[in-house]
Short mmCIF file of C-alpha atoms in Angstrom, two decimals:
data_model
loop_
_atom_site.label_atom_id
_atom_site.label_comp_id
_atom_site.label_asym_id
_atom_site.label_seq_id
_atom_site.Cartn_x
_atom_site.Cartn_y
_atom_site.Cartn_z
CA MET A 1 -37.24 9.26 -1.95
CA SER A 2 -35.50 6.79 0.16
CA GLU A 3 -35.12 6.64 4.06
CA GLN A 4 -31.47 6.83 3.63
CA ALA A 5 -32.19 10.23 1.87
CA THR A 6 -33.67 11.90 4.58
CA THR A 7 -30.28 11.33 6.89
CA PRO A 8 -29.11 14.94 8.50
CA ASP A 9 -25.65 14.57 6.82
CA ARG A 10 -27.23 14.39 3.18
CA LEU A 11 -29.60 17.18 3.92
CA ALA A 12 -26.64 19.42 5.00
CA TRP A 13 -24.90 18.72 1.73
CA PHE A 14 -27.55 20.86 0.22
CA ALA A 15 -27.95 23.48 3.05
CA GLY A 16 -30.96 21.92 4.32
CA ASP A 17 -32.76 22.20 1.06
CA ALA A 18 -35.07 19.25 1.08
CA ASP A 19 -36.01 19.73 -2.57
CA ALA A 20 -32.32 19.77 -3.78
CA LEU A 21 -31.83 16.48 -1.80
CA ASP A 22 -34.99 15.06 -3.48
CA LEU A 23 -33.52 16.20 -6.81
CA TYR A 24 -29.93 14.47 -5.98
CA GLU A 25 -31.60 11.20 -4.99
CA ARG A 26 -33.91 11.10 -8.01
CA LEU A 27 -30.91 11.66 -10.13
CA VAL A 28 -28.91 8.70 -8.57
CA TYR A 29 -31.79 6.76 -9.27
CA VAL A 30 -32.29 7.44 -12.96
CA ALA A 31 -28.33 6.98 -13.47
CA HIS A 32 -28.66 3.62 -11.79
CA ALA A 33 -31.61 2.69 -13.80
CA TRP A 34 -30.14 3.77 -17.15
CA ASP A 35 -27.06 1.78 -16.23
CA ASP A 36 -29.00 -1.27 -15.28
CA LEU A 37 -31.03 -1.03 -18.58
CA ILE A 38 -27.82 -0.65 -20.48
CA ASP A 39 -25.92 -3.42 -18.94
CA GLN A 40 -28.99 -5.43 -18.78
CA ASP A 41 -27.88 -6.97 -15.30
CA LYS A 42 -30.76 -5.72 -12.89
CA PRO A 43 -34.27 -5.22 -13.32
CA VAL A 44 -35.48 -1.64 -13.80
CA ASP A 45 -39.05 -0.42 -12.69
CA VAL A 46 -39.55 1.50 -15.97
CA ASN A 47 -42.78 3.13 -14.73
CA ALA A 48 -40.90 4.67 -11.78
CA LEU A 49 -38.00 5.55 -14.16
CA MET A 50 -40.55 7.48 -16.49
CA ALA A 51 -42.34 9.08 -13.33
CA ASN A 52 -38.99 10.42 -12.27
CA LEU A 53 -38.14 11.77 -15.63
CA LEU A 54 -41.37 13.13 -16.76
CA VAL A 55 -43.29 14.18 -13.61
CA TYR A 56 -40.80 14.31 -10.43
CA LEU A 57 -37.69 15.81 -11.78
CA PRO A 58 -39.16 18.65 -13.97
CA GLY A 59 -41.51 19.70 -10.91
CA ASN A 60 -38.92 19.78 -8.31
CA ARG A 61 -38.61 23.26 -7.02
CA CYS A 62 -34.75 23.12 -6.93
CA TYR A 63 -34.66 21.78 -10.43
CA LEU A 64 -36.85 24.79 -11.45
CA ARG A 65 -34.73 27.17 -9.84
CA PHE A 66 -31.78 25.87 -11.47
CA ALA A 67 -33.07 24.32 -14.80
CA GLY A 68 -30.64 25.90 -17.15
CA GLU A 69 -27.73 24.59 -15.14
CA MET A 70 -29.25 21.21 -14.49
CA ARG A 71 -30.04 20.79 -18.32
CA ALA A 72 -26.30 21.34 -19.10
CA LEU A 73 -25.07 19.18 -16.15
CA PHE A 74 -27.47 16.46 -17.26
CA MET A 75 -25.90 16.83 -20.75
CA VAL A 76 -22.34 16.46 -19.30
CA GLY A 77 -23.39 13.34 -17.27
CA MET A 78 -24.89 11.82 -20.39
CA VAL A 79 -21.95 12.39 -22.75
CA GLY A 80 -19.72 11.20 -20.16
CA TYR A 81 -21.46 7.97 -19.36
CA LEU A 82 -21.80 7.13 -23.18
CA ALA A 83 -18.25 7.92 -23.46
CA ALA A 84 -17.36 5.61 -20.50
CA ASN A 85 -19.32 2.77 -21.97
CA LYS A 86 -17.68 3.30 -25.54
CA ILE A 87 -14.17 2.97 -23.81
CA GLU A 88 -15.32 0.05 -22.01
CA ALA A 89 -16.48 -1.72 -25.21
CA GLU A 90 -13.39 -0.98 -26.93
CA GLY A 91 -10.91 -1.95 -24.39
CA GLY A 92 -7.67 -0.10 -24.32
CA ASP A 93 -4.73 0.86 -21.93
CA GLY A 94 -5.21 1.41 -18.30
CA HIS A 95 -5.25 5.22 -18.71
CA ARG A 96 -8.56 4.88 -20.95
CA LEU A 97 -10.12 2.50 -18.32
CA GLU A 98 -9.17 5.28 -15.57
CA LEU A 99 -11.00 7.98 -17.77
CA ALA A 100 -13.80 5.64 -18.23
CA HIS A 101 -14.34 5.25 -14.58
CA PHE A 102 -14.16 9.12 -14.01
CA LEU A 103 -16.67 9.68 -16.79
CA ARG A 104 -19.14 7.12 -15.68
CA TYR A 105 -19.50 9.58 -12.50
CA ALA A 106 -20.08 12.67 -14.63
CA VAL A 107 -23.62 12.88 -13.29
CA MET A 108 -21.99 13.82 -9.96
CA ASN A 109 -21.34 17.23 -11.42
CA ALA A 110 -24.86 17.91 -10.76
CA ALA A 111 -24.50 17.26 -7.21
CA ILE A 112 -21.12 19.28 -6.93
CA PHE A 113 -23.00 22.28 -8.64
CA LEU A 114 -26.03 22.06 -6.03
CA ILE A 115 -23.80 21.66 -3.09
CA GLY A 116 -21.63 24.73 -4.07
CA ALA A 117 -24.55 26.90 -5.43
CA LEU A 118 -26.47 26.17 -2.12
CA ASN A 119 -23.29 26.51 0.22
CA GLY A 120 -21.02 28.76 -1.31
CA VAL A 121 -17.81 27.78 -2.87
CA ASP A 122 -15.69 27.70 0.39
CA ARG A 123 -18.24 25.77 2.36
CA GLY A 124 -19.12 23.72 -0.63
CA ALA A 125 -15.59 22.42 -1.10
CA GLN A 126 -15.30 21.29 2.45
CA ILE A 127 -18.77 19.47 2.00
CA LEU A 128 -17.60 18.05 -1.16
CA ALA A 129 -14.31 16.74 0.44
CA ASP A 130 -16.34 14.60 2.92
CA ALA A 131 -19.16 13.78 0.47
CA ALA A 132 -17.01 12.53 -2.35
CA PRO A 133 -16.45 8.79 -1.23
CA VAL A 134 -20.57 8.63 -0.83
CA LEU A 135 -21.03 10.33 -4.43
CA VAL A 136 -18.58 7.84 -6.00
CA PRO A 137 -18.79 4.53 -4.02
CA GLU A 138 -17.03 2.41 -6.65
CA ARG A 139 -13.30 2.36 -5.94
CA LEU A 140 -10.96 2.83 -9.07
CA ALA A 141 -9.12 -0.34 -8.17
CA ASP A 142 -12.16 -2.49 -8.04
CA TYR A 143 -13.33 -0.87 -11.35
CA LEU A 144 -9.96 -1.67 -13.00
CA LYS A 145 -10.07 -5.19 -11.52
CA GLU A 146 -13.30 -5.89 -12.99
CA HIS A 147 -12.66 -4.44 -16.60
CA THR A 148 -9.09 -6.01 -16.87
CA GLN A 149 -10.27 -9.60 -16.29
CA CYS A 150 -12.72 -9.47 -19.37
#
């Protein structure tokens, strides 16, 4: 999708599988667009969002290969994201906010699955250890600061 998406490091995360990288990048786009629609803080190209959801994701060869697993992980991501928003709206102690930060990134489990499925468990763990800061770019301290100032 993006020029950044074709960098060798990201492609290596998925054992050189360009379809897996495309799937990951599209999931990131959808997750950000969904968050922007919910927060109403950035404009969203709804046509591009719908094309990703209805055409590109379901037609992706890597998605088709792992469709059952992907649907389950999409459910995990959706439930996690909705729970995070509920926690944020209700407020609460620091632990609940820490959990909300964790739950906001539940869609990352799809990337973790693909990294492990395509590279094997040991190599996948090694890749994830390096990739995790890119997969979860928001620092917990920054998130907590933003949500405790409200």
